[in-house]
Short mmCIF file of C-alpha atoms and ligand atoms in Angstrom, two decimals:
data_model
loop_
_atom_site.label_atom_id
_atom_site.label_comp_id
_atom_site.label_asym_id
_atom_site.label_seq_id
_atom_site.Cartn_x
_atom_site.Cartn_y
_atom_site.Cartn_z
CA MET I 2 -11.01 6.27 -17.20
CA THR I 3 -8.58 5.46 -19.54
CA THR I 4 -8.99 1.70 -20.55
CA VAL I 5 -6.83 -0.27 -22.26
CA ARG I 6 -6.73 -4.22 -24.14
CA LEU I 7 -3.45 -6.55 -25.65
CA ASN I 8 -4.06 -6.65 -28.92
CA SER I 9 -2.50 -8.80 -31.88
CA ALA I 10 -3.24 -7.05 -34.77
CA ASP I 11 -1.44 -6.24 -37.55
CA PRO I 12 0.48 -2.58 -37.09
CA VAL I 13 -0.45 -1.14 -40.59
CA SER I 14 -3.22 -1.44 -40.51
CA PHE I 15 -4.97 -1.14 -37.34
CA ASP I 16 -7.47 1.61 -36.90
CA THR I 17 -6.62 4.05 -34.91
CA ASP I 18 -5.52 8.01 -33.61
CA ALA I 19 -1.86 7.16 -33.58
CA LEU I 20 0.56 4.83 -33.39
CA ILE I 21 3.44 5.21 -31.07
CA VAL I 22 6.21 3.02 -31.83
CA GLY I 23 9.95 1.36 -30.29
CA PHE I 24 12.38 2.53 -31.77
CA ARG I 25 16.26 1.54 -29.80
CA SER I 26 19.27 3.55 -30.01
CA GLY I 27 22.46 2.19 -31.84
CA PRO I 28 25.96 3.16 -33.30
CA GLU I 29 24.12 2.81 -37.28
CA GLY I 30 21.18 5.04 -35.49
CA PRO I 31 17.95 4.09 -34.61
CA ARG I 32 16.25 0.66 -35.08
CA PRO I 33 12.90 -0.25 -34.83
CA ALA I 34 12.09 -1.89 -31.42
CA THR I 35 11.49 -5.57 -31.56
CA GLY I 36 7.64 -6.69 -32.42
CA ALA I 37 8.24 -3.21 -34.72
CA GLU I 38 10.66 -4.25 -37.36
CA SER I 39 8.15 -5.41 -40.22
CA LEU I 40 6.49 -1.96 -39.69
CA ASP I 41 9.47 -0.28 -41.41
CA ALA I 42 8.32 -2.32 -45.14
CA ALA I 43 5.19 -0.17 -45.25
CA PHE I 44 8.10 3.11 -45.17
CA GLY I 45 9.55 1.24 -47.66
CA GLY I 46 12.47 1.37 -45.35
CA LYS I 47 12.81 4.52 -44.66
CA LEU I 48 11.42 4.99 -41.07
CA ALA I 49 15.00 5.33 -39.71
CA ALA I 50 16.76 7.34 -42.53
CA THR I 51 13.77 9.58 -41.88
CA LEU I 52 13.82 9.94 -37.81
CA THR I 53 17.32 10.26 -38.53
CA ALA I 54 16.78 13.49 -40.38
CA VAL I 55 14.23 15.18 -37.48
CA GLY I 56 17.27 14.50 -35.15
CA PHE I 57 15.98 10.93 -33.73
CA SER I 58 18.06 9.16 -32.20
CA GLY I 59 16.35 6.70 -30.47
CA LYS I 60 17.81 7.52 -27.00
CA PRO I 61 15.49 7.04 -23.95
CA GLY I 62 12.47 9.29 -23.25
CA GLU I 63 13.09 10.69 -27.12
CA LEU I 64 9.68 11.58 -29.59
CA ALA I 65 9.40 12.35 -32.83
CA LYS I 66 6.26 12.73 -34.43
CA VAL I 67 6.66 11.90 -38.24
CA PRO I 68 3.29 11.93 -40.43
CA VAL I 69 2.86 8.88 -42.08
CA PHE I 70 1.43 9.85 -45.77
CA GLY I 71 -0.67 6.28 -46.28
CA ALA I 72 1.84 4.64 -45.13
CA ILE I 73 0.12 2.88 -42.39
CA ALA I 74 -3.32 2.62 -41.35
CA ALA I 75 -3.03 5.39 -38.34
CA PRO I 76 -2.69 9.34 -39.49
CA LEU I 77 0.32 9.26 -37.10
CA LEU I 78 3.20 7.65 -35.88
CA VAL I 79 4.86 8.35 -32.42
CA ALA I 80 8.67 7.05 -32.36
CA VAL I 81 9.57 6.58 -28.85
CA GLY I 82 13.12 5.61 -28.10
CA LEU I 83 13.75 3.59 -25.94
CA GLY I 84 18.20 3.37 -25.25
CA ASP I 85 19.98 0.27 -26.44
CA SER I 86 18.78 -2.39 -25.04
CA ALA I 87 22.28 -4.29 -24.81
CA LYS I 88 22.83 -2.44 -21.59
CA ALA I 89 19.64 -2.88 -19.55
CA ASP I 90 18.23 -6.13 -17.87
CA ALA I 91 14.99 -7.10 -17.79
CA THR I 92 14.49 -5.05 -14.64
CA ALA I 93 15.81 -1.89 -15.85
CA ASP I 94 13.96 -3.00 -19.58
CA ALA I 95 10.59 -3.12 -18.17
CA GLU I 96 11.21 0.53 -16.57
CA ALA I 97 12.64 1.94 -19.91
CA LEU I 98 9.22 0.49 -21.66
CA ARG I 99 6.48 1.93 -19.18
CA ARG I 100 8.44 5.52 -19.15
CA ALA I 101 8.70 5.63 -23.06
CA ALA I 102 4.58 4.37 -22.96
CA GLY I 103 3.92 7.17 -20.55
CA ALA I 104 6.13 9.59 -21.85
CA ALA I 105 4.11 9.14 -25.90
CA VAL I 106 1.11 8.64 -24.26
CA ARG I 107 1.53 11.98 -22.24
CA SER I 108 2.22 13.74 -25.63
CA ILE I 109 -0.67 12.88 -27.63
CA ALA I 110 -3.34 14.12 -24.75
CA GLY I 111 -5.89 15.44 -27.04
CA THR I 112 -6.02 12.46 -28.65
CA ALA I 113 -8.84 9.55 -28.12
CA ARG I 114 -7.60 6.43 -29.07
CA ALA I 115 -3.55 5.07 -29.74
CA ALA I 116 -1.82 1.87 -30.18
CA LEU I 117 1.41 1.29 -28.88
CA LEU I 118 3.96 -1.14 -30.80
CA LEU I 119 6.70 -1.83 -28.38
CA PRO I 120 8.22 -4.70 -27.15
CA ALA I 121 5.87 -7.07 -25.59
CA GLU I 122 6.57 -10.61 -26.43
CA SER I 123 6.64 -11.49 -22.15
CA ALA I 124 3.96 -11.12 -19.92
CA ASP I 125 6.62 -8.86 -18.28
CA GLN I 126 6.70 -6.15 -21.48
CA ALA I 127 3.43 -6.51 -21.84
CA GLU I 128 2.39 -5.24 -18.96
CA ALA I 129 5.07 -2.55 -18.21
CA VAL I 130 3.97 -1.20 -21.86
CA ALA I 131 0.05 -1.34 -20.47
CA LEU I 132 0.78 -0.16 -17.00
CA GLY I 133 3.41 3.46 -19.01
CA ALA I 134 0.36 4.09 -20.71
CA LEU I 135 -2.34 4.03 -18.50
CA LEU I 136 0.44 6.04 -15.82
CA GLY I 137 1.50 8.47 -18.73
CA ALA I 138 -2.96 9.12 -19.70
CA TYR I 139 -3.35 11.31 -16.66
CA GLY I 140 -5.15 14.07 -16.16
CA PHE I 141 -6.51 16.13 -13.32
CA SER I 142 -8.85 18.55 -14.92
CA ARG I 143 -11.66 19.00 -12.25
CA TYR I 144 -10.93 22.46 -11.03
CA ARG I 145 -10.64 24.07 -14.53
CA THR I 146 -13.62 25.56 -16.28
CA ASN I 147 -12.19 27.40 -19.40
CA GLY I 148 -12.45 24.29 -21.62
CA GLU I 149 -8.75 24.28 -22.48
CA VAL I 150 -8.09 21.04 -20.94
CA LYS I 151 -6.77 18.58 -23.44
CA GLU I 152 -8.80 15.14 -22.07
CA PRO I 153 -5.91 12.51 -21.28
CA VAL I 154 -6.01 9.36 -24.20
CA GLY I 155 -9.00 7.03 -23.47
CA ASP I 156 -8.39 4.10 -25.38
CA LEU I 157 -5.04 2.32 -25.56
CA THR I 158 -4.59 -0.70 -27.23
CA VAL I 159 -0.54 -2.48 -26.76
CA LEU I 160 0.16 -4.71 -29.62
CA SER I 161 1.38 -7.61 -29.51
CA ALA I 162 2.06 -10.48 -31.61
CA ASN I 163 0.70 -12.93 -28.03
CA GLY I 164 -2.00 -10.54 -27.50
CA ALA I 165 -4.32 -12.56 -28.14
CA ASP I 166 -3.54 -16.48 -26.26
CA GLY I 167 -4.85 -15.21 -22.78
CA SER I 168 -2.65 -12.65 -21.52
CA ASP I 169 -6.27 -10.80 -20.78
CA GLY I 170 -5.12 -10.77 -17.28
CA ILE I 171 -2.13 -8.37 -18.85
CA ALA I 172 -4.04 -5.81 -19.29
CA GLY I 173 -6.22 -6.36 -16.21
CA ARG I 174 -3.19 -6.33 -13.72
CA ALA I 175 -2.33 -2.55 -15.28
CA SER I 176 -5.87 -1.28 -15.01
CA VAL I 177 -5.90 -1.88 -11.03
CA LEU I 178 -2.18 -0.92 -10.50
CA ALA I 179 -3.24 2.17 -13.09
CA GLU I 180 -6.45 2.54 -10.92
CA SER I 181 -4.74 2.70 -7.30
CA VAL I 182 -1.59 5.20 -8.77
CA THR I 183 -4.63 7.77 -10.22
CA LEU I 184 -6.83 7.03 -7.14
CA VAL I 185 -3.55 8.30 -4.92
CA ARG I 186 -2.87 11.44 -7.06
CA ASP I 187 -5.99 12.51 -7.23
CA LEU I 188 -5.87 12.70 -3.84
CA VAL I 189 -2.38 14.44 -3.70
CA ASN I 190 -3.25 16.48 -6.10
CA THR I 191 -7.25 17.82 -3.84
CA PRO I 192 -7.14 20.86 -2.39
CA PRO I 193 -6.93 20.72 1.00
CA SER I 194 -10.30 22.82 1.25
CA ASP I 195 -11.81 19.33 -0.04
CA LEU I 196 -9.84 16.66 1.79
CA TRP I 197 -9.59 17.08 5.12
CA PRO I 198 -9.23 14.43 7.71
CA ALA I 199 -12.83 12.93 7.70
CA LYS I 200 -13.47 13.57 4.17
CA PHE I 201 -10.40 11.53 3.69
CA ALA I 202 -11.74 8.99 5.71
CA GLU I 203 -14.62 9.15 4.43
CA ILE I 204 -13.42 8.55 1.04
CA ALA I 205 -11.27 5.77 2.64
CA GLU I 206 -14.54 3.68 3.57
CA GLN I 207 -16.12 3.55 0.44
CA ARG I 208 -13.99 3.41 -2.30
CA GLY I 209 -12.71 0.63 0.53
CA GLY I 210 -15.56 -0.76 0.81
CA GLU I 211 -16.30 -1.11 -3.22
CA ALA I 212 -12.98 -2.89 -3.44
CA GLY I 213 -14.37 -5.58 -0.28
CA LEU I 214 -12.10 -3.57 2.81
CA SER I 215 -13.21 -4.15 5.93
CA VAL I 216 -13.01 0.07 7.51
CA GLU I 217 -12.83 1.11 10.77
CA VAL I 218 -12.92 4.52 11.27
CA LEU I 219 -11.84 5.81 14.98
CA ASP I 220 -13.39 9.86 15.31
CA ASP I 221 -11.44 13.00 16.97
CA LYS I 222 -13.81 11.27 20.29
CA GLN I 223 -12.51 8.46 19.70
CA LEU I 224 -8.82 8.65 19.21
CA LYS I 225 -9.39 11.00 22.63
CA ASP I 226 -10.36 8.03 25.16
CA GLY I 227 -8.14 4.91 23.21
CA GLY I 228 -5.54 7.65 24.35
CA TYR I 229 -3.59 8.29 20.81
CA GLY I 230 -1.83 11.38 22.01
CA GLY I 231 -0.53 12.20 18.91
CA LEU I 232 -3.05 12.13 16.43
CA ILE I 233 -4.61 14.06 19.14
CA GLY I 234 -2.11 16.89 19.16
CA VAL I 235 -1.04 17.23 16.12
CA GLY I 236 -5.10 18.16 14.79
CA GLN I 237 -5.96 20.05 17.81
CA GLY I 238 -5.52 23.49 16.30
CA SER I 239 -7.50 22.33 13.31
CA ALA I 240 -11.75 22.86 13.03
CA ASN I 241 -10.90 19.92 10.87
CA PRO I 242 -10.41 17.39 13.82
CA PRO I 243 -8.45 14.26 13.19
CA ARG I 244 -8.75 10.16 12.37
CA LEU I 245 -7.44 7.34 12.36
CA VAL I 246 -8.60 4.90 9.40
CA ARG I 247 -7.81 0.61 9.61
CA LEU I 248 -8.01 -1.46 6.68
CA SER I 249 -7.59 -4.78 6.48
CA TYR I 250 -7.67 -7.31 3.89
CA THR I 251 -7.77 -10.88 4.09
CA HIS I 252 -7.04 -14.25 2.43
CA PRO I 253 -8.52 -17.15 3.89
CA GLU I 254 -5.24 -19.42 2.51
CA ALA I 255 -2.38 -16.45 4.54
CA THR I 256 0.49 -17.17 6.28
CA LYS I 257 1.62 -14.10 7.17
CA THR I 258 0.21 -10.65 8.27
CA LEU I 259 1.71 -7.54 6.94
CA ALA I 260 0.47 -4.35 8.56
CA TYR I 261 0.86 -0.62 6.38
CA VAL I 262 1.06 3.24 7.99
CA GLY I 263 0.63 6.20 6.13
CA LYS I 264 1.26 9.48 6.98
CA GLY I 265 -1.79 11.66 6.27
CA ILE I 266 -1.60 15.23 7.03
CA THR I 267 -4.03 16.64 5.02
CA PHE I 268 -2.36 19.87 5.41
CA ASP I 269 1.19 20.71 7.05
CA SER I 270 1.59 24.95 7.68
CA GLY I 271 4.31 23.78 10.34
CA GLY I 272 1.54 24.68 12.52
CA LEU I 273 2.41 27.25 15.33
CA SER I 274 6.24 26.40 14.59
CA LEU I 275 4.82 27.73 11.30
CA LYS I 276 6.46 27.39 7.87
CA PRO I 277 7.70 29.87 5.51
CA SER I 278 5.70 30.28 2.79
CA ALA I 279 7.34 29.08 -0.42
CA SER I 280 7.69 25.40 1.71
CA MET I 281 3.97 25.61 2.41
CA ASP I 282 2.41 25.97 -0.58
CA TRP I 283 2.52 22.32 -1.71
CA MET I 284 1.76 20.66 1.42
CA LYS I 285 -1.13 19.22 0.53
CA SER I 286 0.63 16.83 -0.07
CA ASP I 287 1.07 15.87 2.78
CA MET I 288 -0.69 12.61 2.80
CA GLY I 289 0.56 11.18 -0.15
CA GLY I 290 2.08 8.18 2.74
CA ALA I 291 -1.79 7.55 3.82
CA GLY I 292 -2.94 8.02 -0.19
CA ALA I 293 0.17 5.43 -1.05
CA VAL I 294 -1.43 2.99 1.74
CA LEU I 295 -5.33 3.86 0.62
CA GLY I 296 -4.13 2.39 -2.94
CA ALA I 297 -2.07 -0.38 -2.12
CA LEU I 298 -5.01 -1.83 0.21
CA ILE I 299 -7.61 -1.30 -2.67
CA GLY I 300 -5.23 -2.84 -5.67
CA ILE I 301 -4.50 -5.55 -3.07
CA ALA I 302 -7.59 -6.58 -2.52
CA ARG I 303 -8.77 -6.68 -5.96
CA LEU I 304 -5.76 -8.62 -7.05
CA ALA I 305 -5.86 -10.93 -4.29
CA PRO I 306 -2.42 -12.24 -2.88
CA LYS I 307 -2.54 -14.99 0.22
CA VAL I 308 -1.22 -12.95 2.43
CA ASN I 309 -2.91 -10.71 4.85
CA VAL I 310 -2.12 -7.31 4.59
CA VAL I 311 -4.16 -4.38 7.29
CA GLY I 312 -3.40 -0.69 6.27
CA TYR I 313 -3.93 2.86 8.72
CA LEU I 314 -4.24 6.43 7.57
CA CYS I 315 -2.68 8.35 10.09
CA LEU I 316 -5.51 11.61 9.08
CA ALA I 317 -4.94 15.07 10.89
CA GLU I 318 -4.77 18.93 9.52
CA ASN I 319 -1.24 20.73 11.05
CA LEU I 320 -2.97 24.48 11.75
CA PRO I 321 -1.82 27.03 13.87
CA SER I 322 -4.66 28.31 16.19
CA GLY I 323 -5.58 29.23 19.92
CA THR I 324 -6.29 25.93 20.80
CA ALA I 325 -3.14 24.46 18.61
CA GLN I 326 0.06 22.64 20.50
CA ARG I 327 2.86 24.44 21.73
CA PRO I 328 6.49 23.84 21.41
CA SER I 329 7.18 22.15 24.69
CA ASP I 330 3.61 20.31 25.59
CA VAL I 331 4.43 16.89 26.17
CA ILE I 332 2.14 14.77 25.16
CA HIS I 333 1.17 11.02 26.04
CA SER I 334 1.52 8.45 22.95
CA TYR I 335 -0.36 5.52 22.31
CA SER I 336 2.73 3.53 23.02
CA GLY I 337 2.50 4.96 26.63
CA LYS I 338 5.31 6.42 26.09
CA THR I 339 6.04 10.53 26.53
CA VAL I 340 7.32 13.23 23.39
CA GLU I 341 7.99 16.65 24.65
CA VAL I 342 6.75 18.00 20.99
CA LEU I 343 9.73 21.01 20.59
CA ASP I 344 8.92 21.73 17.39
CA THR I 345 5.31 21.41 15.25
CA ASP I 346 6.58 20.90 12.17
CA ALA I 347 7.83 17.62 13.47
CA GLU I 348 4.75 16.55 12.79
CA GLY I 349 4.54 13.45 10.98
CA ARG I 350 6.75 11.23 13.59
CA LEU I 351 3.89 12.24 16.37
CA VAL I 352 0.71 10.89 14.16
CA LEU I 353 2.98 7.63 12.84
CA MET I 354 4.36 7.03 16.63
CA ASP I 355 0.34 6.12 17.18
CA GLY I 356 0.03 3.94 13.99
CA ILE I 357 2.74 1.78 14.27
CA ALA I 358 1.74 0.67 18.02
CA ARG I 359 -1.74 0.28 17.23
CA ALA I 360 -0.52 -1.22 14.31
CA ALA I 361 2.05 -3.89 16.57
CA GLU I 362 -1.68 -4.79 17.64
CA ASP I 363 -2.03 -7.22 15.11
CA SER I 364 0.63 -9.14 15.41
CA PRO I 365 2.02 -7.94 11.77
CA ASP I 366 5.30 -9.88 10.50
CA LEU I 367 6.30 -6.92 9.14
CA ILE I 368 5.20 -3.19 9.36
CA VAL I 369 6.00 -0.76 7.09
CA ASP I 370 5.30 3.38 7.41
CA VAL I 371 5.26 5.28 4.76
CA ALA I 372 6.04 9.35 4.99
CA THR I 373 6.36 12.40 3.29
CA LEU I 374 8.57 13.01 6.44
CA THR I 375 11.31 15.23 6.26
CA GLY I 376 12.96 17.54 3.68
CA ALA I 377 16.34 16.50 4.49
CA GLN I 378 15.45 12.88 2.60
CA ILE I 379 15.37 15.57 -0.57
CA VAL I 380 18.16 16.82 0.40
CA ALA I 381 19.79 13.32 0.70
CA LEU I 382 18.58 11.70 -2.00
CA GLY I 383 16.45 14.94 -4.34
CA TRP I 384 13.78 14.42 -5.81
CA ARG I 385 12.49 10.78 -7.00
CA THR I 386 14.67 8.91 -4.58
CA ALA I 387 12.57 7.70 -1.52
CA GLY I 388 14.99 7.02 1.60
CA VAL I 389 14.45 3.04 3.54
CA MET I 390 15.39 2.37 7.33
CA ALA I 391 14.57 -0.78 8.63
CA ASN I 392 15.89 -1.96 12.03
CA ASP I 393 16.59 -5.31 10.06
CA ASP I 394 18.79 -5.21 6.71
CA ALA I 395 16.76 -7.49 5.01
CA VAL I 396 13.77 -6.01 5.42
CA ARG I 397 15.68 -2.60 4.53
CA GLU I 398 17.43 -4.54 1.00
CA LEU I 399 13.67 -6.53 0.20
CA VAL I 400 11.88 -2.96 0.21
CA VAL I 401 14.67 -1.42 -2.01
CA GLU I 402 14.63 -4.56 -3.85
CA VAL I 403 10.81 -4.49 -4.06
CA ALA I 404 10.48 -0.67 -4.82
CA GLY I 405 13.66 -1.45 -7.50
CA ALA I 406 11.52 -3.92 -9.55
CA ALA I 407 7.80 -1.76 -9.41
CA GLY I 408 10.30 1.12 -11.27
CA GLU I 409 9.85 3.13 -7.91
CA GLY I 410 13.24 5.01 -7.31
CA ALA I 411 14.56 3.77 -3.37
CA TRP I 412 17.11 3.57 -1.43
CA GLY I 413 18.72 2.40 1.83
CA MET I 414 19.54 4.32 4.61
CA PRO I 415 21.31 4.13 8.09
CA LEU I 416 20.00 4.49 11.32
CA PRO I 417 23.03 5.60 13.85
CA GLU I 418 22.47 4.78 17.09
CA GLU I 419 24.36 7.66 18.40
CA LEU I 420 21.66 9.48 16.84
CA ARG I 421 19.02 8.51 20.12
CA LYS I 422 20.70 10.67 22.14
CA GLY I 423 19.96 14.04 20.02
CA LEU I 424 16.90 13.37 20.75
CA ASP I 425 16.31 13.19 24.90
CA SER I 426 14.19 15.47 26.54
CA PRO I 427 14.89 16.83 30.36
CA ILE I 428 11.78 16.33 30.81
CA ALA I 429 9.77 13.46 29.20
CA ASP I 430 11.01 9.89 27.47
CA ILE I 431 11.63 11.57 23.91
CA ALA I 432 11.95 14.90 21.78
CA ASN I 433 10.69 15.01 18.58
CA LEU I 434 13.22 17.31 17.28
CA GLN I 435 16.71 16.77 17.16
CA PRO I 436 19.19 20.48 18.41
CA GLU I 437 20.99 20.03 14.65
CA ARG I 438 19.35 20.09 11.37
CA TRP I 439 22.42 17.26 9.88
CA GLY I 440 20.86 14.01 9.17
CA SER I 441 17.46 14.90 10.09
CA MET I 442 16.13 11.86 7.58
CA LEU I 443 17.97 9.38 10.02
CA ALA I 444 16.55 10.85 12.73
CA ALA I 445 13.79 10.86 12.77
CA GLY I 446 13.57 6.78 11.88
CA ILE I 447 15.82 6.90 14.71
CA PHE I 448 12.01 9.00 16.81
CA LEU I 449 9.67 5.66 14.90
CA LYS I 450 11.56 3.34 15.64
CA GLU I 451 11.15 4.03 19.26
CA PHE I 452 7.94 3.05 19.11
CA VAL I 453 8.53 -0.71 17.09
CA PRO I 454 8.09 -3.01 20.01
CA ASP I 455 10.94 -5.11 20.13
CA GLY I 456 11.08 -8.48 17.77
CA VAL I 457 8.47 -6.47 15.56
CA ARG I 458 10.45 -6.59 12.15
CA TRP I 459 9.72 -2.41 10.35
CA ALA I 460 10.91 -0.58 7.48
CA HIS I 461 10.14 2.85 6.81
CA ILE I 462 9.66 5.01 3.43
CA ASP I 463 10.91 8.70 3.13
CA MET I 464 9.36 9.48 0.04
CA ALA I 465 8.97 13.52 0.78
CA GLY I 466 10.34 14.55 -2.67
CA PRO I 467 9.02 11.56 -4.56
CA ALA I 468 5.39 11.77 -3.22
CA TYR I 469 5.01 15.42 -5.47
CA ASN I 470 6.64 16.22 -8.81
CA LYS I 471 6.76 20.27 -8.23
CA GLY I 472 8.84 20.29 -12.06
CA GLU I 473 8.19 18.81 -15.74
CA PRO I 474 6.44 15.75 -15.85
CA HIS I 475 8.56 12.88 -16.95
CA GLY I 476 8.07 9.52 -18.44
CA TYR I 477 4.93 8.20 -16.87
CA THR I 478 5.12 10.90 -13.71
CA PRO I 479 3.00 13.91 -13.72
CA LYS I 480 3.01 17.20 -12.73
CA GLY I 481 1.90 17.04 -8.85
CA GLY I 482 1.02 14.16 -7.06
CA THR I 483 2.68 11.27 -8.38
CA GLY I 484 1.68 8.14 -6.47
CA ALA I 485 4.67 6.92 -5.70
CA ILE I 486 5.05 3.93 -3.28
CA THR I 487 1.89 2.19 -4.02
CA ARG I 488 2.88 0.35 -6.27
CA THR I 489 6.20 -0.66 -4.08
CA LEU I 490 3.65 -1.59 -1.32
CA ILE I 491 0.80 -4.11 -3.31
CA GLY I 492 4.71 -5.64 -4.78
CA LEU I 493 5.65 -6.08 -1.12
CA ALA I 494 2.31 -7.98 -0.39
CA GLU I 495 2.59 -10.04 -3.22
CA ARG I 496 6.09 -11.24 -2.52
CA HIS I 497 5.30 -11.65 0.98
CA ALA I 498 2.04 -14.32 -0.79
CA SER I 499 5.24 -16.72 -1.83
CA ILE I 500 6.73 -16.10 1.34
N1 LIG X 25 6.03 17.23 5.73
C1 LIG X 25 7.36 17.98 6.48
C2 LIG X 25 8.26 17.34 5.31
C3 LIG X 25 8.40 17.71 3.87
C4 LIG X 25 8.94 18.49 3.91
C5 LIG X 25 7.24 16.57 3.12
C6 LIG X 25 9.26 18.46 2.06
C7 LIG X 25 7.54 17.31 1.53
C8 LIG X 25 8.41 18.14 1.09
C9 LIG X 25 7.58 17.60 7.81
O1 LIG X 25 6.45 17.65 7.99
C10 LIG X 25 8.24 18.40 8.53
O2 LIG X 25 8.15 19.56 8.48
N2 LIG X 25 9.39 18.39 8.12
C11 LIG X 25 10.31 19.16 9.38
C12 LIG X 25 11.28 18.04 10.57
C13 LIG X 25 12.17 19.58 10.97
C14 LIG X 25 10.95 20.36 11.64
C15 LIG X 25 12.89 18.53 12.27
C16 LIG X 25 11.84 19.41 7.58
O3 LIG X 25 11.68 18.44 7.62
O4 LIG X 25 11.96 20.69 7.82
MN1 LIG X 26 6.02 19.81 8.78
ZN1 LIG X 27 4.40 17.23 7.38
#
């Protein structure tokens, strides 16, 4: 695990393997960002001109490795672009810092130590630099045997003029956030042969217990006896039976209770409504919602905000077999409502309906479910922007705002009432699929809303795209599991601590 510290040392003489330096872009070319101005003197004032000569302008995410010829103690200088500061507000700038720190640290994997000289005067800036650096220093080499892996940077120092004056909490906070996200990424990246529902529940018990959470696990027998027809129906085709995990964090002075519900399909083949291969090979990521809930609860327990939070992990494996549920089966959900399963690939809503109904028994002030729920989310919003739906406009706006502050893309989406009739079933209370594909992200939200009791505030986050990066790494985001929405859930808890 990578460590981070703040330090007010002189960047010129600081002993490290690489010095990462932030630059702003402007009409006169790149210029050292706040805090890095004095560094130029060590290079005889030629740093900006040298960077321009190698084509570096300071645009966001731009990187240039520069030889130092002994001008500073570090053998390598990595210039990273932050863009034009004049154009950014504090929220956007924090994200620019996270991304720049992450991209720079990623670019020097294989290096043992690095120091970052990026704007870090305020606590928010210092945290952004520390967090981006830690998140960029992620690698998943558990399954490599060839020894060719470049290990992530292990030891990070954020150089900040204010670093020494009691800012210890900043590095600690960034580490807690990064460790939560790292756990989620690791879980998402783990192949389904090594992560089935009972195994996930075991990890939740162990890691949650270590963080001081109360953890309860319902096994398949308890789920059957308890009437959790959705979890049982989805899980019955697999030799690895389903689980429902309840995690709970309480604060003695809390006045609010939040409930988080995560979709935890450890592998989604589609079931008898089998997916084509190209849509299936990355469905180990279909537990990203449950991962985010687990990671967030652990982070919340460690940060200890004045709020109560319960988390539910709805864990099942969706496979076709002789015991699998069939299209046209009717299941009895935990809420008592009956559901006709027209498509076994619309399984996420079936496990979530039970999780949401159960979470309502905790009398929460707000339920938030998180799920890799629909391909339609990716069609509508792309890979990096989650869809946020809610039964209350203010709640939806709050979730979008908190996600934005964390640098996690999210956008408000409607729940048009007219979509409800598409879910009418000729024989049950509701069907799990509408006959047409248009608006499928919203129809899934409309389905879930049916299981939220009247008077309970609820938001639904569809992060099918953001949970897993099939493309190239960018900023602090690696290939594969991203840990998306984990920090949003932590941020929401912190918001409710002060309401
Ligand atoms: N897990 C998938 C959704 C998904 C797709 C997540 C791509 C991540 C990337 C979900 O269970 C699913 O199969 N949804 C179907 C629903 C449809 C049958 C109504 C979909 O979106 O195609
Ligand atoms: Mn599915
Ligand atoms: Zn799924």
